[in-house]
CSV table of C-alpha atoms in Angstrom, one decimal:
chain,number,residue,atom,x,y,z
Q,952,MET,CA,80.1,64.7,102.7
Q,953,HIS,CA,80.9,68.4,102.7
Q,954,LEU,CA,84.3,70.0,102.3
Q,955,TYR,CA,84.6,73.8,103.0
Q,956,LEU,CA,87.8,75.6,102.2
Q,957,LEU,CA,88.6,78.9,103.9
Q,958,SER,CA,91.8,80.9,103.3
Q,959,SER,CA,92.0,83.7,105.8
Q,960,ARG,CA,95.6,84.8,105.9
Q,961,VAL,CA,96.9,84.6,102.4
Q,962,SER,CA,100.0,86.8,102.5
Q,963,PHE,CA,99.7,87.4,98.8
Q,964,SER,CA,96.2,88.8,99.6
Q,965,PRO,CA,93.2,86.7,99.3
Q,966,PRO,CA,92.3,84.0,101.8
Q,967,VAL,CA,89.8,81.5,100.6
Q,968,PHE,CA,86.9,79.5,101.9
Q,969,TRP,CA,85.3,76.7,100.1
Q,970,HIS,CA,82.6,74.1,100.7
Q,971,ALA,CA,81.8,70.7,99.2
Q,972,SER,CA,79.4,67.9,99.8
Q,973,SER,CA,78.0,64.4,99.4
Q,974,SER,CA,81.3,63.2,98.0
Q,975,ALA,CA,83.0,66.0,99.8
Q,976,THR,CA,83.5,69.7,100.1
Q,977,LEU,CA,86.1,72.3,100.9
Q,978,PRO,CA,85.7,76.0,101.9
Q,979,PHE,CA,87.8,79.1,101.2
Q,980,PRO,CA,87.3,82.6,102.9
Q,981,ALA,CA,85.0,85.0,101.2
Q,982,PRO,CA,83.3,88.3,101.9
Q,983,ALA,CA,80.5,88.4,104.3
Q,984,THR,CA,78.4,90.4,101.9
Q,985,ALA,CA,79.7,89.6,98.5
Q,986,LYS,CA,77.2,90.3,95.7
Q,987,PRO,CA,77.2,90.3,91.9
Q,988,LEU,CA,79.1,93.2,90.4
Q,989,PRO,CA,77.0,96.3,90.0
Q,990,PRO,CA,77.7,98.8,87.2
Q,991,PRO,CA,81.3,100.3,87.5
Q,992,SER,CA,79.9,103.7,88.4
Q,993,SER,CA,78.1,102.4,91.5
Q,994,ARG,CA,80.4,99.5,92.6
Q,995,PRO,CA,81.9,99.9,96.1
Q,996,ALA,CA,85.6,99.0,96.4
Q,997,LYS,CA,84.6,96.6,99.2
Q,998,SER,CA,83.8,93.3,97.6
Q,999,LEU,CA,83.5,91.8,94.1
Q,1000,LYS,CA,82.2,88.5,92.7
Q,1001,LEU,CA,84.5,87.1,90.1
Q,1002,GLU,CA,81.8,86.0,87.6
Q,1003,ALA,CA,82.2,89.1,85.6
Q,1004,ALA,CA,85.2,90.8,84.1
Q,1005,ILE,CA,87.3,92.7,86.6
Q,1006,PRO,CA,87.3,96.5,85.8
Q,1007,PRO,CA,90.5,98.3,84.9
Q,1008,SER,CA,92.9,99.5,87.6
Q,1009,ASN,CA,91.7,102.4,89.8
Q,1010,SER,CA,94.3,104.9,90.9
Q,1011,LYS,CA,92.4,105.3,94.1
Q,1012,CYS,CA,93.6,101.8,95.1
Q,1013,ALA,CA,97.3,102.7,94.9
Q,1014,LEU,CA,99.5,102.3,98.0
Q,1015,GLU,CA,101.3,105.6,97.8
Q,1016,CYS,CA,103.6,104.8,100.7
Q,1017,PRO,CA,106.9,106.7,101.1
Q,1018,HIS,CA,108.7,103.6,102.2
Q,1019,PHE,CA,107.7,101.3,99.3
Q,1020,GLN,CA,111.0,101.3,97.4
Q,1021,SER,CA,113.1,100.3,100.5
Q,1022,CYS,CA,110.7,98.4,102.7
Q,1023,SER,CA,110.3,94.6,102.3
Q,1024,GLY,CA,106.8,94.5,103.6
Q,1025,CYS,CA,104.6,95.5,100.6
Q,1026,THR,CA,105.4,94.1,97.1
Q,1027,HIS,CA,103.1,96.1,94.8
Q,1028,GLU,CA,101.7,99.6,94.8
Q,1029,LEU,CA,98.7,99.4,92.5
Q,1030,ASP,CA,95.5,97.4,92.4
Q,1031,LEU,CA,95.3,96.8,96.1
Q,1032,ASP,CA,91.7,95.9,95.7
Q,1033,ARG,CA,92.3,93.1,93.2
Q,1034,PRO,CA,95.7,91.3,93.5
Q,1035,SER,CA,96.6,89.2,90.5
Q,1036,VAL,CA,96.3,86.0,92.5
Q,1037,VAL,CA,92.5,86.5,92.5
Q,1038,ASP,CA,92.4,85.8,88.8
Q,1039,GLU,CA,94.4,82.5,89.4
Q,1040,ALA,CA,92.1,81.5,92.2
Q,1041,ALA,CA,88.9,82.2,90.2
Q,1042,GLU,CA,90.2,80.0,87.4
Q,1043,PHE,CA,91.4,77.3,89.7
Q,1044,PHE,CA,87.9,77.0,91.4
Q,1045,SER,CA,86.1,77.3,88.1
Q,1046,LYS,CA,87.9,74.2,86.8
Q,1047,LEU,CA,86.7,72.4,89.9
Q,1048,GLY,CA,83.1,73.3,89.2
Q,1049,VAL,CA,82.8,76.4,91.5
Q,1050,SER,CA,81.2,79.2,89.6
Q,1051,ASP,CA,80.4,81.6,92.4
Q,1052,PHE,CA,83.8,82.3,93.8
Q,1053,THR,CA,83.8,85.7,95.6
Q,1054,PHE,CA,86.5,88.0,96.9
Q,1055,ASP,CA,86.3,90.6,99.6
Q,1056,SER,CA,88.9,93.3,99.2
Q,1057,SER,CA,88.2,94.6,102.8
Q,1058,ARG,CA,90.2,97.6,104.1
Q,1059,LEU,CA,93.0,98.6,101.8
Q,1060,TRP,CA,95.0,101.0,104.0
Q,1061,GLU,CA,95.7,101.2,107.8
Q,1062,TRP,CA,94.5,97.6,108.1
Q,1063,ARG,CA,97.4,96.1,110.1
Q,1064,CYS,CA,96.5,96.0,113.8
Q,1065,ARG,CA,99.5,93.8,114.8
Q,1066,ALA,CA,103.1,94.4,113.8
Q,1067,LYS,CA,106.5,93.0,114.9
Q,1068,LEU,CA,109.3,95.4,114.2
Q,1069,ALA,CA,113.1,95.2,114.7
Q,1070,VAL,CA,114.9,98.0,116.6
Q,1071,ARG,CA,118.4,98.8,115.4
Q,1072,GLY,CA,120.6,101.8,114.8
Q,1073,SER,CA,121.7,104.0,117.7
Q,1074,SER,CA,120.1,105.8,120.7
Q,1075,ALA,CA,120.4,109.1,118.8
Q,1076,THR,CA,119.0,107.7,115.6
Q,1077,PRO,CA,117.0,104.5,116.2
Q,1078,LEU,CA,115.7,102.5,113.3
Q,1079,ILE,CA,112.3,100.8,113.9
Q,1080,GLY,CA,110.9,98.8,111.1
Q,1081,LEU,CA,111.5,95.8,108.8
Q,1082,TYR,CA,114.5,94.1,107.3
Q,1083,GLU,CA,115.6,95.2,103.8
Q,1084,GLU,CA,114.9,92.4,101.3
Q,1085,GLY,CA,117.5,89.6,101.6
Q,1086,THR,CA,119.4,91.3,104.5
Q,1087,HIS,CA,119.3,92.1,108.2
Q,1088,ASN,CA,119.6,95.8,107.5
Q,1089,VAL,CA,116.5,97.4,109.1
Q,1090,VAL,CA,114.5,100.0,107.2
Q,1091,ASP,CA,112.8,102.7,109.3
Q,1092,ILE,CA,109.1,102.9,108.4
Q,1093,PRO,CA,107.6,105.7,110.5
Q,1094,HIS,CA,104.8,106.5,108.0
Q,1095,CYS,CA,103.8,102.9,107.0
Q,1096,LYS,CA,100.5,103.0,105.1
Q,1097,ALA,CA,99.6,99.5,106.1
Q,1098,HIS,CA,99.8,100.1,109.9
Q,1099,HIS,CA,96.9,101.3,111.9
Q,1100,PRO,CA,97.7,105.0,112.6
Q,1101,ARG,CA,97.9,104.3,116.3
Q,1102,ILE,CA,100.8,101.9,115.6
Q,1103,ASN,CA,102.8,104.6,113.8
Q,1104,ALA,CA,102.0,107.0,116.7
Q,1105,ALA,CA,103.2,104.4,119.3
Q,1106,VAL,CA,106.4,103.8,117.3
Q,1107,GLU,CA,107.1,107.5,117.2
Q,1108,LEU,CA,106.6,107.7,121.0
Q,1109,LEU,CA,108.9,104.7,121.4
Q,1110,ARG,CA,111.5,106.4,119.3
Q,1111,LYS,CA,111.4,109.5,121.5
Q,1112,GLY,CA,111.8,107.4,124.6
Q,1113,ILE,CA,114.8,105.5,123.2
Q,1114,THR,CA,116.5,108.8,122.4
Q,1115,ALA,CA,115.6,110.6,125.7
Q,1116,LEU,CA,116.6,107.7,127.9
Q,1117,ARG,CA,119.6,106.6,125.8
Q,1118,ILE,CA,118.4,103.1,125.3
Q,1119,LEU,CA,120.8,101.1,123.2
Q,1120,PRO,CA,119.1,99.3,120.2
Q,1121,TYR,CA,120.3,95.7,119.6
Q,1122,ASP,CA,123.5,95.1,117.7
Q,1123,GLU,CA,123.1,91.8,115.9
Q,1124,ASP,CA,126.8,91.3,115.1
Q,1125,GLN,CA,128.0,91.9,118.7
Q,1126,GLY,CA,124.9,90.6,120.5
Q,1127,THR,CA,124.9,93.8,122.6
Q,1128,GLY,CA,122.3,96.5,123.2
Q,1129,ASP,CA,119.1,96.5,125.1
Q,1130,LEU,CA,116.0,96.6,122.9
Q,1131,ARG,CA,115.8,94.0,120.1
Q,1132,TYR,CA,112.2,94.1,118.8
Q,1133,VAL,CA,108.8,95.6,119.6
Q,1134,GLN,CA,105.4,94.1,119.0
Q,1135,MET,CA,102.6,96.6,118.6
Q,1136,ALA,CA,99.0,95.1,118.9
Q,1137,VAL,CA,95.9,97.3,118.6
Q,1138,THR,CA,92.6,96.7,120.2
Q,1139,THR,CA,89.6,98.5,118.7
Q,1140,HIS,CA,87.2,97.1,121.2
Q,1141,ASN,CA,86.0,100.0,123.3
Q,1142,THR,CA,82.4,99.8,124.4
Q,1143,SER,CA,82.4,103.3,125.8
Q,1144,LEU,CA,82.6,104.6,122.2
Q,1145,PRO,CA,80.1,104.5,119.3
Q,1146,VAL,CA,80.9,101.5,117.1
Q,1147,SER,CA,81.8,103.9,114.2
Q,1148,ASP,CA,84.5,105.5,116.3
Q,1149,ARG,CA,86.1,102.4,117.8
Q,1150,TYR,CA,88.6,101.5,115.0
Q,1151,LYS,CA,90.2,104.9,114.6
Q,1152,ASN,CA,90.5,105.2,118.4
Q,1153,GLY,CA,92.2,101.9,119.0
Q,1154,LYS,CA,94.8,101.5,121.8
Q,1155,VAL,CA,98.2,99.8,121.5
Q,1156,GLN,CA,99.6,97.0,123.6
Q,1157,VAL,CA,103.4,97.5,123.4
Q,1158,SER,CA,105.6,94.5,124.0
Q,1159,LEU,CA,109.3,95.3,124.4
Q,1160,VAL,CA,111.8,92.5,123.6
Q,1161,TRP,CA,114.7,93.1,126.0
Q,1162,ASN,CA,118.1,91.6,125.5
Q,1163,THR,CA,118.4,89.9,128.9
Q,1164,ARG,CA,117.4,86.7,130.5
Q,1165,ASN,CA,115.0,88.2,133.0
Q,1166,GLU,CA,113.8,91.3,134.9
Q,1167,THR,CA,116.6,91.1,137.4
Q,1168,SER,CA,119.4,92.0,135.0
Q,1169,PRO,CA,121.5,95.2,135.4
Q,1170,SER,CA,119.6,96.9,132.5
Q,1171,SER,CA,116.2,96.3,134.1
Q,1172,GLU,CA,116.2,99.9,135.4
Q,1173,LYS,CA,116.3,101.1,131.7
Q,1174,LEU,CA,113.4,98.8,130.8
Q,1175,THR,CA,111.4,100.2,133.7
Q,1176,ALA,CA,112.2,103.8,132.7
Q,1177,LEU,CA,111.2,103.2,129.1
Q,1178,ALA,CA,108.0,101.6,130.1
Q,1179,GLN,CA,107.2,104.5,132.4
Q,1180,PHE,CA,108.0,107.0,129.6
Q,1181,LEU,CA,105.6,105.3,127.3
Q,1182,TRP,CA,102.9,105.2,129.9
Q,1183,ARG,CA,103.4,108.8,131.1
Q,1184,ASN,CA,103.4,110.2,127.6
Q,1185,GLY,CA,100.9,107.8,125.9
Q,1186,GLY,CA,98.8,106.3,128.7
Q,1187,PRO,CA,95.2,107.3,129.7
Q,1188,ARG,CA,96.3,110.4,131.6
Q,1189,SER,CA,98.3,111.8,128.7
Q,1190,ASN,CA,97.2,114.0,125.8
Q,1191,GLU,CA,98.0,111.2,123.4
Q,1192,ASN,CA,96.0,108.4,125.2
Q,1193,ILE,CA,97.1,105.7,122.8
Q,1194,ILE,CA,98.8,103.1,125.0
Q,1195,HIS,CA,96.7,100.2,126.3
Q,1196,SER,CA,99.5,98.4,128.2
Q,1197,VAL,CA,103.3,97.7,128.3
Q,1198,TRP,CA,104.8,94.2,128.4
Q,1199,ALA,CA,108.4,92.9,128.5
Q,1200,ASN,CA,109.7,89.8,126.8
Q,1201,PHE,CA,113.2,88.6,127.6
Q,1202,GLN,CA,115.3,87.1,124.8
Q,1203,THR,CA,119.1,86.5,124.6
Q,1204,SER,CA,119.2,83.9,121.8
Q,1205,SER,CA,121.4,84.6,118.8
Q,1206,ASN,CA,118.9,83.0,116.3
Q,1207,ASN,CA,116.1,84.7,114.4
Q,1208,ILE,CA,113.4,83.9,116.9
Q,1209,ILE,CA,111.7,87.1,118.1
Q,1210,PHE,CA,110.3,86.2,121.4
Q,1211,GLY,CA,111.8,84.4,124.4
Q,1212,ASN,CA,109.8,82.2,126.8
Q,1213,ARG,CA,109.7,84.7,129.7
Q,1214,TRP,CA,107.1,87.5,129.8
Q,1215,ARG,CA,106.3,90.2,132.3
Q,1216,HIS,CA,103.4,92.6,132.5
Q,1217,LEU,CA,104.7,96.1,133.3
Q,1218,LEU,CA,101.9,98.7,133.0
Q,1219,GLY,CA,98.3,99.2,132.0
Q,1220,GLU,CA,95.6,96.6,131.5
Q,1221,MET,CA,96.5,92.9,131.8
Q,1222,ASP,CA,94.1,91.7,129.1
Q,1223,LEU,CA,93.7,92.8,125.6
Q,1224,TRP,CA,90.2,92.2,124.2
Q,1225,GLU,CA,88.9,92.3,120.6
Q,1226,HIS,CA,85.5,91.7,119.3
Q,1227,VAL,CA,85.3,89.5,116.2
Q,1228,GLY,CA,82.8,87.0,114.9
Q,1229,GLY,CA,80.3,88.0,117.4
Q,1230,ILE,CA,82.3,87.3,120.5
Q,1231,ASP,CA,84.8,89.0,122.8
Q,1232,VAL,CA,88.3,87.5,122.3
Q,1233,SER,CA,91.2,87.7,124.8
Q,1234,LEU,CA,94.7,87.8,123.3
Q,1235,ALA,CA,97.9,87.6,125.3
Q,1236,PRO,CA,101.0,89.2,123.7
Q,1237,SER,CA,102.5,85.7,123.4
Q,1238,SER,CA,99.6,84.2,121.5
Q,1239,PHE,CA,99.0,84.5,117.7
Q,1240,GLY,CA,96.5,87.1,116.6
Q,1241,GLN,CA,95.3,88.0,113.2
Q,1242,ALA,CA,97.0,91.2,111.9
Q,1243,ASN,CA,93.9,92.3,109.9
Q,1244,THR,CA,91.1,92.4,112.4
Q,1245,ARG,CA,88.4,93.6,110.0
Q,1246,ALA,CA,89.1,90.9,107.4
Q,1247,PHE,CA,89.1,88.2,110.0
Q,1248,ASP,CA,85.8,89.4,111.3
Q,1249,SER,CA,84.3,89.2,107.8
Q,1250,LEU,CA,85.7,85.7,107.4
Q,1251,LEU,CA,84.2,84.4,110.7
Q,1252,TRP,CA,80.7,85.7,109.8
Q,1253,LYS,CA,80.9,84.0,106.4
Q,1254,LEU,CA,82.2,80.7,107.9
Q,1255,GLN,CA,79.4,80.5,110.5
Q,1256,LYS,CA,76.9,80.2,107.7
Q,1257,TYR,CA,78.3,76.8,106.7
Q,1258,VAL,CA,78.1,75.2,110.1
Q,1259,PRO,CA,74.7,73.6,110.8
Q,1260,ARG,CA,73.1,74.6,114.1
Q,1261,ARG,CA,73.5,72.3,117.0
Q,1262,SER,CA,76.3,70.3,115.2
Q,1263,SER,CA,79.5,68.9,116.8
Q,1264,VAL,CA,82.7,70.7,115.7
Q,1265,SER,CA,86.4,70.0,115.8
Q,1266,ASP,CA,88.7,73.1,115.3
Q,1267,LEU,CA,92.2,71.9,114.4
Q,1268,TYR,CA,95.3,74.2,114.5
Q,1269,ALA,CA,93.0,76.2,116.7
Q,1270,GLY,CA,95.3,78.6,118.5
Q,1271,ALA,CA,93.3,80.3,121.2
Q,1272,GLY,CA,90.1,78.8,119.8
Q,1273,VAL,CA,88.7,82.0,118.3
Q,1274,ILE,CA,87.2,80.3,115.3
Q,1275,GLY,CA,85.7,77.4,117.2
Q,1276,LEU,CA,84.3,79.6,120.0
Q,1277,SER,CA,82.7,82.0,117.5
Q,1278,VAL,CA,81.0,79.1,115.9
Q,1279,ALA,CA,79.9,77.7,119.3
Q,1280,ALA,CA,78.2,81.0,120.2
Q,1281,SER,CA,76.6,81.7,116.8
Q,1282,ARG,CA,75.5,78.2,115.9
Q,1283,LYS,CA,74.6,76.9,119.3
Q,1284,CYS,CA,76.8,73.8,118.8
Q,1285,ARG,CA,76.3,70.7,120.8
Q,1286,SER,CA,80.1,70.3,121.2
Q,1287,VAL,CA,83.2,72.2,120.1
Q,1288,LYS,CA,86.8,70.8,120.5
Q,1289,CYS,CA,89.7,73.1,119.9
Q,1290,ILE,CA,93.0,71.4,119.4
Q,1291,GLU,CA,96.3,73.4,119.4
Q,1292,VAL,CA,99.9,72.3,120.0
Q,1293,ASN,CA,101.0,75.6,121.5
Q,1294,LYS,CA,100.3,75.7,125.3
Q,1295,GLU,CA,100.6,79.5,125.4
Q,1296,SER,CA,97.1,79.7,123.8
Q,1297,LYS,CA,95.4,78.0,126.7
Q,1298,LEU,CA,95.0,81.0,129.0
Q,1299,SER,CA,93.5,83.2,126.2
Q,1300,PHE,CA,91.0,80.4,125.4
Q,1301,GLU,CA,89.9,80.2,129.1
Q,1302,LYS,CA,89.4,84.0,129.3
Q,1303,THR,CA,87.5,84.1,126.1
Q,1304,VAL,CA,85.2,81.4,127.3
Q,1305,GLU,CA,84.3,83.4,130.4
Q,1306,ARG,CA,82.7,86.0,128.2
Q,1307,LEU,CA,80.6,83.6,126.0
Q,1308,PRO,CA,76.8,83.8,126.5
Q,1309,LYS,CA,75.8,82.0,129.7
Q,1310,SER,CA,72.8,80.5,127.7
Q,1311,LEU,CA,75.1,78.2,125.7
Q,1312,ASP,CA,74.2,74.6,126.3
Q,1313,GLY,CA,77.0,72.5,124.9
Q,1314,SER,CA,80.4,71.0,125.5
Q,1315,ILE,CA,83.4,73.3,124.8
Q,1316,SER,CA,87.0,72.1,125.3
Q,1317,TRP,CA,90.6,73.0,124.5
Q,1318,HIS,CA,93.3,70.4,124.1
Q,1319,GLN,CA,97.1,70.9,123.8
Q,1320,ALA,CA,97.9,68.2,121.3
Q,1321,ASP,CA,99.7,67.5,118.0
Q,1322,THR,CA,96.9,66.7,115.5
Q,1323,SER,CA,99.4,64.9,113.3
Q,1324,ALA,CA,100.0,62.2,115.9
Q,1325,GLU,CA,96.5,60.6,116.0
Q,1326,PRO,CA,94.4,62.7,113.6
Q,1327,LEU,CA,91.5,60.2,113.4
Q,1328,SER,CA,91.0,60.7,117.1
Q,1329,TRP,CA,90.1,64.3,116.6
Q,1330,LEU,CA,87.9,63.7,113.5
Q,1331,MET,CA,85.7,61.0,115.3
Q,1332,GLY,CA,82.6,62.4,117.0
Q,1333,SER,CA,82.4,65.6,114.9
Q,1334,GLU,CA,80.1,66.4,112.0
Q,1335,VAL,CA,82.1,69.5,111.1
Q,1336,VAL,CA,85.9,69.9,111.0
Q,1337,ILE,CA,87.5,73.3,110.7
Q,1338,VAL,CA,91.2,73.5,109.9
Q,1339,ASP,CA,93.4,76.6,109.9
Q,1340,PRO,CA,96.9,75.2,109.2
Q,1341,PRO,CA,100.2,77.1,108.9
Q,1342,ARG,CA,101.5,78.1,105.5
Q,1343,LYS,CA,102.9,74.6,104.8
Q,1344,GLY,CA,99.3,73.3,104.8
Q,1345,LEU,CA,97.8,70.2,106.5
Q,1346,ASP,CA,100.0,67.5,108.0
Q,1347,ALA,CA,100.3,64.5,105.7
Q,1348,SER,CA,98.8,62.2,108.3
Q,1349,LEU,CA,95.7,64.4,108.6
Q,1350,VAL,CA,95.3,64.5,104.8
Q,1351,ASP,CA,95.6,60.7,104.7
Q,1352,ALA,CA,93.0,60.4,107.5
Q,1353,LEU,CA,90.6,62.6,105.7
Q,1354,LYS,CA,91.2,60.7,102.4
Q,1355,THR,CA,90.7,57.3,103.9
Q,1356,ILE,CA,87.9,58.0,106.4
Q,1357,SER,CA,85.0,55.8,105.6
Q,1358,PHE,CA,81.4,56.8,105.8
Q,1359,ARG,CA,80.1,53.4,104.7
Q,1360,ASN,CA,77.4,52.1,107.0
Q,1361,LEU,CA,77.7,55.2,109.2
Q,1362,LYS,CA,74.6,57.1,109.9
Q,1363,PRO,CA,75.3,60.7,110.9
Q,1364,MET,CA,73.4,61.8,114.0
Q,1365,SER,CA,70.7,64.4,113.4
Q,1366,SER,CA,71.4,67.8,115.1
Q,1367,THR,CA,67.7,68.1,115.8
Q,1368,ASP,CA,67.4,64.6,117.2
Q,1369,GLY,CA,66.3,64.6,120.8
Q,1370,SER,CA,67.4,61.1,121.5
Q,1371,GLN,CA,69.7,60.5,124.4
Q,1372,VAL,CA,73.3,59.5,123.7
Q,1373,LYS,CA,75.6,57.7,126.1
Q,1374,GLU,CA,78.3,59.9,127.5
Q,1375,GLU,CA,81.4,59.6,125.3
Q,1376,LYS,CA,84.5,58.0,126.9
Q,1377,ARG,CA,87.5,57.8,124.6
Q,1378,PRO,CA,90.7,56.1,125.7
Q,1379,TRP,CA,92.7,58.4,123.4
Q,1380,VAL,CA,91.8,61.4,125.5
Q,1381,LEU,CA,93.4,59.8,128.4
Q,1382,ARG,CA,96.5,58.6,126.5
Q,1383,ALA,CA,97.2,61.8,124.6
Q,1384,ARG,CA,100.1,63.9,125.7
Q,1385,GLU,CA,97.9,67.0,126.1
Q,1386,SER,CA,96.6,69.6,128.5
Q,1387,SER,CA,92.8,69.5,128.3
Q,1388,VAL,CA,90.4,72.1,129.5
Q,1389,TYR,CA,86.7,71.3,129.6
Q,1390,VAL,CA,84.8,74.5,130.2
Q,1391,ARG,CA,81.2,73.5,129.8
Q,1392,SER,CA,79.6,70.1,129.5
Q,1393,SER,CA,75.8,70.3,130.2
Q,1394,THR,CA,74.8,68.2,127.2
Q,1395,THR,CA,75.9,64.8,126.2
Q,1396,ALA,CA,78.7,64.3,123.7
Q,1397,ASP,CA,78.4,62.6,120.3
Q,1398,GLY,CA,78.9,58.9,119.8
Q,1399,PRO,CA,82.3,57.7,118.5
Q,1400,LEU,CA,80.9,56.6,115.2
Q,1401,VAL,CA,79.9,60.1,114.1
Q,1402,LEU,CA,82.3,61.3,111.4
Q,1403,PRO,CA,82.8,64.6,109.6
Q,1404,GLN,CA,80.2,65.5,106.9
Q,1405,THR,CA,81.7,69.0,106.4
Q,1406,LEU,CA,85.3,70.3,106.2
Q,1407,ILE,CA,86.0,74.0,106.4
Q,1408,TYR,CA,89.6,74.8,105.3
Q,1409,ILE,CA,91.1,78.2,106.1
Q,1410,SER,CA,94.3,78.6,104.2
Q,1411,CYS,CA,97.2,81.1,104.6
Q,1412,GLY,CA,99.3,79.4,101.9
Q,1413,TRP,CA,97.8,79.3,98.3
Q,1414,GLU,CA,100.3,76.8,96.9
Q,1415,SER,CA,99.9,74.3,99.8
Q,1416,PHE,CA,96.2,74.7,99.8
Q,1417,LYS,CA,96.0,73.7,96.1
Q,1418,GLU,CA,98.0,70.6,96.8
Q,1419,ASP,CA,95.8,69.7,99.8
Q,1420,CYS,CA,92.7,70.4,97.8
Q,1421,LYS,CA,93.7,68.2,94.9
Q,1422,ALA,CA,94.7,65.4,97.3
Q,1423,LEU,CA,91.4,65.5,99.1
Q,1424,LEU,CA,89.3,65.7,95.9
Q,1425,SER,CA,91.3,62.8,94.3
Q,1426,THR,CA,89.5,60.2,96.4
Q,1427,ASN,CA,86.0,61.2,95.3
Q,1428,LYS,CA,85.0,61.2,98.9
Q,1429,TRP,CA,84.9,65.0,99.0
Q,1430,ARG,CA,83.2,67.4,96.7
Q,1431,LEU,CA,84.0,71.2,96.5
Q,1432,GLU,CA,80.9,73.4,96.7
Q,1433,HIS,CA,81.9,77.0,97.6
Q,1434,ALA,CA,85.0,79.1,97.7
Q,1435,HIS,CA,85.6,82.6,99.0
Q,1436,GLY,CA,88.6,84.9,99.2
Q,1437,PHE,CA,89.6,87.7,101.7
Q,1438,ASN,CA,92.2,90.3,101.2
Q,1439,PHE,CA,94.1,89.9,104.5
Q,1440,PHE,CA,97.3,91.5,103.2
Q,1441,PRO,CA,96.7,94.4,100.8
Q,1442,GLY,CA,99.9,95.5,99.0
Q,1443,THR,CA,101.4,92.0,98.9
Q,1444,GLN,CA,101.7,89.2,96.4
Q,1445,ARG,CA,104.0,86.8,98.0
Q,1446,GLN,CA,102.9,83.7,100.0
Q,1447,HIS,CA,105.7,83.9,102.6
Q,1448,ARG,CA,105.1,87.3,104.1
Q,1449,GLY,CA,102.5,89.9,104.9
Q,1450,SER,CA,103.2,93.5,104.7
Q,1451,GLY,CA,104.5,95.4,107.8
Q,1452,SER,CA,105.6,92.4,109.7
Q,1453,LEU,CA,108.8,90.4,110.4
Q,1454,SER,CA,107.2,87.0,110.7
Q,1455,GLU,CA,103.5,87.0,110.1
Q,1456,GLY,CA,101.9,84.1,108.2
């Protein structure tokens, strides 16, 4: 049995990917091109293999951000290319018999392509940024070094619009004001430009969180005016040409939840597309998207190498199914099931599927379901299981299912076997409280007795990952084989927050 462990969104910096086998294996994210360390004089800052001593700190890897002392986003200024947790991770995996742990430092500045920012202050002096540590006082961060430059430019344009139109920022104490938060999401996928120019010329999808129940409120005219200001001064016909689209979200709750349930597209393109892991991905403003697009792309390419061609895959905690769909396209999987509890991800999944290669010959499905309810149901029939849980780690019921799952007397189906298999009919699919979407089913599904031989674990919480890892390895049914780390949040050390965001995990 194989267990792979991947950690892609570790807020303290390095996500991990590891792989195990026979008894079991776990994967952890690593660089797509990690190689043994060359001499210090020739070593690129991009990736390093932690089998040799890490070189001394390099001043070229310092944050040098003017907001560092007051902003709660970044937690350290030096050694952005090698956060201290990398040493801990290397030691942890070494004790488990993994000697080839690698770490990809990725892009160190201007890496954040998605940011949620609070809007406070006054119309004359708006504050757009993050909360000060331990408070709800907003720190203005117009020159953030983590943000993609187009986010900073869009924030400055928004600031001008607030002042010019006398938009009232939200007052938390009184519950008054118009604009509560803004989400800036950058797409760098522009096929009209050379690949080398696409990142720096990204466009920003602006989502304005408005302090009303819907678009019919008395302040809706202000919302429309602000959207038109952004489009007129930053849209495709402007000199700036940085705005992709403008959306509105309506939120009146007094709690700390950023988004409400009601969304409205105002201006620009309806769909935001990004290209990662070899596929075009659609991301609605309401769905989760990785903040570090470059690091996520590297992780996906590494992950794909551990999935056997023509295998059957279950992608748990799947979101919009980006991981599962990238594997389906690159590894020509017989079947891929994406399981996600948040129904908002369904539309993005469907749109992404429409751009997959037409030559794919397999079954691809998305299911709205809670994997903790009947985890064994989602494990059966899949040779490979990919998990990308929230920071708290795997649900206890899923850990128990993986620990107690029995391979005794079970003969895995060969991915190259041309034998015909009866069409799978599972009662649990009918019983589950879920919304299922089957987008392609030209081949037969796997038999119900097929159980996972490989587990790929993508972790965004180092402490929870270690606990899950120890629990899975304690049964001797899983064996750890490979581990890889990715620097998704340069400038941070803490596991509960990534830099430049209010609530990223």
